[in-house]
Short mmCIF file of C-alpha atoms (C1' of nucleotides) in Angstrom, two decimals:
data_model
loop_
_atom_site.label_atom_id
_atom_site.label_comp_id
_atom_site.label_asym_id
_atom_site.label_seq_id
_atom_site.Cartn_x
_atom_site.Cartn_y
_atom_site.Cartn_z
CA MET G 103 -0.13 -0.07 0.04
CA GLU G 104 1.49 3.33 -1.01
CA SER G 105 0.60 6.66 -2.41
CA SER G 106 0.76 5.06 -6.00
CA ASP G 107 -2.45 3.26 -4.86
CA ILE G 108 -4.27 6.58 -4.66
CA LYS G 109 -3.64 7.40 -8.46
CA LYS G 110 -4.60 3.83 -9.24
CA ALA G 111 -7.90 4.49 -7.75
CA GLY G 112 -8.44 7.32 -10.19
CA LEU G 113 -7.95 10.03 -7.53
CA LYS G 114 -5.39 12.93 -7.79
CA LEU G 115 -2.29 12.80 -5.59
CA THR G 116 -3.14 15.45 -2.94
CA LEU G 117 -1.62 16.13 0.41
CA PRO G 118 -4.85 15.37 2.53
CA ARG G 119 -5.04 12.07 0.62
CA VAL G 120 -1.26 11.24 1.12
CA LYS G 121 -1.17 12.15 4.89
CA ILE G 122 -4.45 10.24 5.78
CA LEU G 123 -3.06 7.05 4.07
CA GLU G 124 0.17 7.63 5.82
CA ILE G 125 -1.65 7.63 9.10
CA LEU G 126 -3.59 4.53 8.38
CA GLU G 127 -0.47 2.90 7.33
CA LYS G 128 2.07 3.87 10.01
CA SER G 129 0.19 3.71 13.16
CA GLU G 130 0.31 0.35 15.22
CA ARG G 131 -3.52 0.98 15.53
CA ARG G 132 -5.65 -0.65 13.05
CA HIS G 133 -9.08 0.71 13.62
CA PHE G 134 -9.75 4.58 13.33
CA SER G 135 -12.92 6.76 13.50
CA ALA G 136 -12.71 9.66 11.33
CA GLU G 137 -12.44 11.73 14.31
CA ASP G 138 -9.23 9.65 15.24
CA VAL G 139 -7.74 10.31 11.71
CA TYR G 140 -8.59 14.01 12.11
CA ARG G 141 -6.86 14.39 15.48
CA ASN G 142 -4.02 12.53 14.29
CA LEU G 143 -3.58 15.04 11.48
CA ILE G 144 -4.01 18.14 13.74
CA ASP G 145 -1.33 16.50 15.96
CA GLU G 146 1.04 16.52 13.09
CA GLY G 147 0.33 20.08 12.42
CA GLU G 148 -1.66 19.45 9.07
CA GLU G 149 -4.51 21.78 8.55
CA ILE G 150 -7.00 19.33 6.99
CA GLY G 151 -10.58 19.57 7.55
CA LEU G 152 -12.98 16.96 9.02
CA ALA G 153 -15.10 17.22 6.11
CA THR G 154 -12.05 16.26 3.86
CA VAL G 155 -11.29 13.28 6.17
CA TYR G 156 -14.51 11.86 5.92
CA ARG G 157 -14.64 12.46 2.16
CA VAL G 158 -11.34 10.85 1.71
CA LEU G 159 -12.19 7.79 3.78
CA THR G 160 -15.28 7.27 1.84
CA GLN G 161 -13.47 7.57 -1.35
CA PHE G 162 -10.60 5.07 -0.14
CA GLU G 163 -13.65 2.80 0.84
CA SER G 164 -15.16 3.00 -2.74
CA ALA G 165 -11.61 2.34 -4.02
CA GLY G 166 -11.08 -0.67 -1.92
CA LEU G 167 -8.09 0.66 -0.03
CA VAL G 168 -10.10 0.57 3.26
CA SER G 169 -13.22 -1.10 4.91
CA ARG G 170 -15.74 0.54 7.03
CA HIS G 171 -17.23 -0.91 10.05
CA HIS G 172 -20.19 -0.05 12.43
CA PHE G 173 -18.97 -1.83 15.45
CA ASP G 174 -21.28 0.03 18.08
CA SER G 175 -23.76 1.71 15.97
CA GLY G 176 -22.76 5.26 17.09
CA HIS G 177 -20.08 6.02 14.42
CA SER G 178 -17.95 4.37 11.69
CA VAL G 179 -14.71 2.83 12.12
CA PHE G 180 -12.15 2.45 9.29
CA GLU G 181 -9.68 0.06 8.53
CA LEU G 182 -6.82 -0.27 5.95
CA ASN G 183 -7.29 -3.29 3.75
CA GLN G 184 -4.31 -5.21 4.18
CA GLY G 185 -4.17 -9.08 4.94
CA ALA G 186 -6.94 -11.52 4.36
CA HIS G 187 -10.57 -11.23 5.47
CA HIS G 188 -11.27 -11.29 9.15
CA ASP G 189 -14.09 -10.87 11.40
CA HIS G 190 -13.98 -8.87 14.83
CA ILE G 191 -14.34 -9.61 18.31
CA LEU G 192 -14.74 -6.45 20.60
CA CYS G 193 -14.51 -5.76 24.41
CA VAL G 194 -17.63 -4.07 25.55
CA ARG G 195 -15.88 -2.63 28.63
CA CYS G 196 -12.54 -1.15 27.11
CA GLY G 197 -13.32 -1.14 23.35
CA LYS G 198 -10.54 -3.43 22.25
CA VAL G 199 -10.84 -4.92 19.09
CA ASP G 200 -9.35 -8.22 18.13
CA GLU G 201 -9.62 -10.05 14.78
CA PHE G 202 -10.08 -13.72 13.95
CA VAL G 203 -10.95 -15.79 10.91
CA ASP G 204 -12.89 -19.09 10.99
CA GLU G 205 -13.22 -20.93 7.68
CA THR G 206 -15.96 -23.11 8.83
CA ILE G 207 -18.09 -19.95 9.57
CA GLU G 208 -17.35 -18.28 6.32
CA LYS G 209 -18.43 -21.43 4.48
CA LEU G 210 -21.67 -21.94 6.66
CA GLN G 211 -22.66 -18.43 5.72
CA HIS G 212 -22.38 -19.13 2.07
CA ASP G 213 -24.36 -22.21 2.47
CA ILE G 214 -27.09 -20.44 4.43
CA ALA G 215 -27.23 -17.67 1.94
CA GLU G 216 -27.46 -20.41 -0.86
CA ARG G 217 -30.20 -22.22 0.96
CA ALA G 218 -32.31 -19.03 1.44
CA GLY G 219 -32.11 -18.23 -2.20
CA TYR G 220 -29.57 -15.31 -1.67
CA GLN G 221 -26.73 -14.30 -3.82
CA MET G 222 -24.44 -13.38 -0.91
CA THR G 223 -22.59 -10.11 -1.39
CA ASP G 224 -21.24 -9.55 2.04
CA HIS G 225 -21.56 -10.39 5.78
CA VAL G 226 -20.94 -8.84 9.25
CA LEU G 227 -19.88 -10.85 12.18
CA TYR G 228 -19.17 -9.09 15.40
CA ILE G 229 -18.62 -11.03 18.57
CA TYR G 230 -19.11 -8.88 21.89
CA GLY G 231 -17.76 -9.75 25.24
CA ILE G 232 -15.40 -8.92 28.05
CA CYS G 233 -11.75 -9.29 27.32
CA ALA G 234 -9.37 -11.09 29.60
CA ASP G 235 -7.88 -7.74 31.03
CA CYS G 236 -11.32 -6.44 31.92
CA GLN G 237 -12.41 -9.72 33.37
CA LYS G 238 -9.35 -9.42 35.84
CA ASP G 239 -10.22 -5.70 36.66
CA THR G 240 -13.64 -6.03 38.07
CA GLY G 241 -14.15 -9.73 38.72
CA MET R 4 -46.55 -11.25 25.13
CA GLU R 5 -49.35 -9.24 26.52
CA SER R 6 -49.88 -5.91 28.37
CA SER R 7 -49.12 -7.35 31.67
CA ASP R 8 -45.58 -7.80 30.44
CA ILE R 9 -45.36 -4.10 30.52
CA LYS R 10 -45.88 -4.07 34.30
CA LYS R 11 -43.75 -7.02 34.78
CA ALA R 12 -41.10 -4.93 33.39
CA GLY R 13 -41.58 -2.37 36.22
CA LEU R 14 -43.22 0.18 33.78
CA LYS R 15 -46.54 1.86 34.29
CA LEU R 16 -49.36 0.73 32.09
CA THR R 17 -49.87 3.84 29.73
CA LEU R 18 -51.59 4.33 26.41
CA PRO R 19 -48.48 4.80 24.46
CA ARG R 20 -47.06 1.69 25.75
CA VAL R 21 -49.98 -0.53 25.31
CA LYS R 22 -50.45 0.99 21.72
CA ILE R 23 -46.98 0.32 20.63
CA LEU R 24 -46.80 -3.09 22.03
CA GLU R 25 -49.95 -3.87 20.00
CA ILE R 26 -48.64 -2.65 16.80
CA LEU R 27 -45.46 -4.71 17.42
CA GLU R 28 -47.60 -7.90 17.98
CA LYS R 29 -50.41 -7.53 15.57
CA SER R 30 -48.52 -6.52 12.22
CA GLU R 31 -47.26 -9.21 10.08
CA ARG R 32 -44.06 -7.19 9.65
CA ARG R 33 -41.42 -8.13 12.30
CA HIS R 34 -38.89 -5.46 11.74
CA PHE R 35 -39.85 -1.71 12.72
CA SER R 36 -37.78 1.48 12.72
CA ALA R 37 -38.97 4.06 15.21
CA GLU R 38 -40.35 5.91 12.24
CA ASP R 39 -42.36 2.96 11.36
CA VAL R 40 -43.92 2.41 14.67
CA TYR R 41 -44.83 6.23 14.75
CA ARG R 42 -46.44 6.23 11.54
CA ASN R 43 -48.49 3.23 12.30
CA LEU R 44 -49.70 5.12 15.46
CA ILE R 45 -50.62 8.36 13.43
CA ASP R 46 -52.31 6.07 11.04
CA GLU R 47 -54.47 4.73 13.95
CA GLY R 48 -55.33 8.26 15.04
CA GLU R 49 -52.98 8.11 18.15
CA GLU R 50 -51.38 11.40 18.98
CA ILE R 51 -48.21 9.89 20.18
CA GLY R 52 -45.06 11.85 19.95
CA LEU R 53 -41.92 10.40 18.20
CA ALA R 54 -39.75 10.95 21.37
CA THR R 55 -42.19 8.71 23.19
CA VAL R 56 -41.76 6.14 20.54
CA TYR R 57 -38.06 6.02 21.11
CA ARG R 58 -38.32 6.03 24.78
CA VAL R 59 -40.83 3.28 24.88
CA LEU R 60 -38.72 1.24 22.53
CA THR R 61 -35.61 1.67 24.54
CA GLN R 62 -37.40 0.83 27.75
CA PHE R 63 -38.81 -2.44 25.94
CA GLU R 64 -35.34 -3.32 25.05
CA SER R 65 -34.01 -2.83 28.60
CA ALA R 66 -36.87 -5.06 29.73
CA GLY R 67 -36.05 -7.64 27.20
CA LEU R 68 -39.25 -7.29 25.29
CA VAL R 69 -37.72 -6.19 22.08
CA SER R 70 -34.28 -6.32 20.39
CA ARG R 71 -32.58 -3.57 18.65
CA HIS R 72 -30.67 -4.16 15.37
CA HIS R 73 -28.34 -1.98 13.17
CA PHE R 74 -28.86 -3.57 9.94
CA ASP R 75 -27.62 -0.81 7.72
CA SER R 76 -25.82 1.58 9.91
CA GLY R 77 -28.32 4.44 9.27
CA HIS R 78 -31.00 3.74 11.82
CA SER R 79 -32.12 1.07 14.53
CA VAL R 80 -34.75 -1.52 13.82
CA PHE R 81 -36.67 -3.10 16.38
CA GLU R 82 -38.15 -6.51 16.77
CA LEU R 83 -40.35 -8.24 19.32
CA ASN R 84 -38.72 -10.94 21.36
CA GLN R 85 -40.46 -13.98 20.54
CA GLY R 86 -39.29 -17.24 19.43
CA ALA R 87 -35.69 -18.37 19.78
CA HIS R 88 -32.61 -16.54 18.85
CA HIS R 89 -31.93 -16.07 15.33
CA ASP R 90 -29.58 -14.12 13.06
CA HIS R 91 -30.52 -12.25 9.83
CA ILE R 92 -30.19 -12.35 6.25
CA LEU R 93 -30.96 -9.21 4.24
CA CYS R 94 -31.39 -8.15 0.67
CA VAL R 95 -29.39 -5.29 -0.45
CA ARG R 96 -31.81 -4.46 -3.20
CA CYS R 97 -35.23 -4.63 -1.74
CA GLY R 98 -34.48 -4.59 2.02
CA LYS R 99 -36.20 -7.84 2.40
CA VAL R 100 -35.24 -9.43 6.02
CA ASP R 101 -35.22 -13.08 6.52
CA GLU R 102 -34.18 -14.96 9.43
CA PHE R 103 -32.13 -18.27 10.14
CA VAL R 104 -30.65 -20.14 12.87
CA ASP R 105 -27.33 -22.16 12.68
CA GLU R 106 -26.51 -24.12 15.79
CA THR R 107 -22.75 -24.76 14.30
CA ILE R 108 -22.19 -21.11 13.89
CA GLU R 109 -23.59 -20.39 17.39
CA LYS R 110 -21.22 -22.90 18.85
CA LEU R 111 -18.24 -21.66 16.98
CA GLN R 112 -18.71 -18.31 18.04
CA HIS R 113 -18.53 -19.33 21.60
CA ASP R 114 -15.33 -21.39 20.85
CA ILE R 115 -13.75 -18.32 19.12
CA ALA R 116 -14.63 -15.91 22.12
CA GLU R 117 -13.18 -18.51 24.67
CA ARG R 118 -10.05 -18.99 22.72
CA ALA R 119 -9.47 -15.26 22.55
CA GLY R 120 -9.93 -14.88 26.24
CA TYR R 121 -13.39 -13.17 26.04
CA GLN R 122 -16.37 -13.80 27.97
CA MET R 123 -18.91 -13.52 25.10
CA THR R 124 -22.09 -11.37 26.07
CA ASP R 125 -23.32 -10.93 22.47
CA HIS R 126 -22.84 -11.29 18.78
CA VAL R 127 -24.10 -9.83 15.63
CA LEU R 128 -24.35 -11.80 12.29
CA TYR R 129 -25.87 -10.19 9.21
CA ILE R 130 -25.56 -11.82 5.70
CA TYR R 131 -26.10 -9.28 2.92
CA GLY R 132 -27.16 -10.60 -0.65
CA ILE R 133 -29.69 -10.26 -3.36
CA CYS R 134 -32.82 -12.32 -2.63
CA ALA R 135 -34.22 -14.75 -5.11
CA ASP R 136 -36.93 -12.26 -6.46
CA CYS R 137 -34.56 -9.32 -6.99
CA GLN R 138 -32.23 -11.87 -8.89
CA LYS R 139 -35.01 -12.24 -11.23
CA ASP R 140 -35.79 -8.81 -11.64
CA THR R 141 -32.41 -7.50 -12.98
CA GLY R 142 -30.63 -10.58 -14.02
"C1'" DA L 50 -60.39 11.29 46.41
"C1'" DT L 51 -55.33 12.60 46.81
"C1'" DG L 52 -50.51 13.09 46.66
"C1'" DT L 53 -46.27 11.83 44.29
"C1'" DA L 54 -43.62 10.17 41.26
"C1'" DA L 55 -43.36 8.71 36.80
"C1'" DA L 56 -44.64 9.48 31.93
"C1'" DT L 57 -45.68 12.32 28.08
"C1'" DG L 58 -45.62 15.92 24.00
"C1'" DA L 59 -43.11 19.48 21.77
"C1'" DA L 60 -39.32 21.70 20.80
"C1'" DA L 61 -34.53 22.01 21.35
"C1'" DA L 62 -30.18 19.89 21.50
"C1'" DC L 63 -27.08 16.26 20.17
"C1'" DG L 64 -23.44 13.59 17.53
"C1'" DC L 65 -21.83 11.98 13.35
"C1'" DT L 66 -21.90 12.75 8.66
"C1'" DT L 67 -22.81 14.94 4.34
"C1'" DC L 68 -23.54 18.84 1.45
"C1'" DT L 69 -22.55 23.68 -0.39
"C1'" DC L 70 -19.95 26.72 -2.35
"C1'" DA L 71 -16.25 29.78 -3.04
"C1'" DT L 72 -11.37 29.10 -3.33
"C1'" DT L 73 -7.05 26.50 -4.02
"C1'" DA L 74 -4.32 22.92 -6.12
"C1'" DC L 75 -3.15 19.17 -9.24
"C1'" DT L 76 -2.29 17.45 -14.04
"C1'" DA L 77 -2.36 17.66 -19.07
"C1'" DT L 78 -1.11 20.65 -22.66
"C1'" DT L 79 1.36 23.94 -24.82
"C1'" DA Q 210 7.69 27.17 -17.44
"C1'" DA Q 211 2.97 29.10 -18.31
"C1'" DT Q 212 -1.93 28.16 -18.64
"C1'" DA Q 213 -6.29 26.04 -18.83
"C1'" DG Q 214 -9.63 23.13 -17.01
"C1'" DT Q 215 -11.19 20.13 -13.72
"C1'" DA Q 216 -11.07 18.10 -9.43
"C1'" DA Q 217 -10.02 18.73 -4.48
"C1'" DT Q 218 -10.14 21.59 -0.43
"C1'" DG Q 219 -11.92 24.15 3.99
"C1'" DA Q 220 -15.41 26.17 6.72
"C1'" DG Q 221 -19.49 26.30 8.08
"C1'" DA Q 222 -24.11 25.06 7.34
"C1'" DA Q 223 -27.31 21.22 6.81
"C1'" DG Q 224 -29.29 16.66 7.49
"C1'" DC Q 225 -30.43 12.79 9.84
"C1'" DG Q 226 -31.61 9.85 13.43
"C1'" DT Q 227 -31.85 10.06 18.11
"C1'" DT Q 228 -31.79 11.96 23.01
"C1'" DT Q 229 -32.71 15.46 26.24
"C1'" DT Q 230 -35.22 19.28 28.62
"C1'" DC Q 231 -39.02 20.90 30.73
"C1'" DA Q 232 -43.59 22.18 31.81
"C1'" DT Q 233 -47.87 19.48 31.83
"C1'" DT Q 234 -50.52 15.27 32.27
"C1'" DT Q 235 -51.26 10.58 34.11
"C1'" DA Q 236 -51.13 6.34 36.41
"C1'" DC Q 237 -51.22 4.17 40.80
"C1'" DA Q 238 -50.82 3.50 45.87
"C1'" DT Q 239 -52.63 5.37 49.90
#
DNA sequence: ATGTAAATGAAAACGCTTCTCATTACTATT
DNA sequence: AATAGTAATGAGAAGCGTTTTCATTTACAT
């Protein structure tokens, strides 16, 4: 994933787009809200508007560079598309996000869709729970 | 499910609550947005505010009478809790909602949570696709 | 009947996201 | 390197679903 991907997506190479892609790539974090990205930009001294962040993230999504998730219903979370497909498991206490893959579940979903007469286009699987750390904290 | 369930939930028996529960019960529809419920009330000549609809649905959710889903990220969808747990498969063209249960997936989710050190509290599984009817319509 | 706390309706506020529009910047062409 | 033409940007307003506020009304225990 590099700036050339921006051009491949048919988007002009502009500072906001390059900076936003950099933030998604360089951070050890993997999941960002638009606000998260915006604050990172401000911290780096970049004067990029929140509207632009939303626009660029949406364009990146259309281009297949990032995925958008709706973990908790309140706001969107963006994640750079790298590595294979995976689902998410989230801590309802601390907000931690882990990832997992289960081939059996993947296959079963296709089977279910087929049996129901649907041509499957996508799926969403979130597991919510209390992570190991949070279980220790409050019993 | 009857009005007595409202009392059991520790809620006073009021006209808005009774009417809303009625709508959820009587309709052949199973999934309602707050707006859907509100419009049904208006159509029946009830002068109940949208704020009340939201409040009552939220209370019903806390009481375990209804479940709230976030199918498409835009708005919440409510469903009366009756029958067993099930997941949803949705048509991205016409918005149809079907339901399914898969014990294997249910079990695998628990296993995954356990393996990741999480104490599972909930899960969300939505399959998106094009339903049989919509496949016919546009090929 | 009566008192008290809970519930309601209307409107305002809210948080996240998108839109508007005047200005700026990128890229292709000369 | 200069220019033209289109796309991208920033700031603020608007949009949308939802929640809150607050004065008024209602249900329920006494």
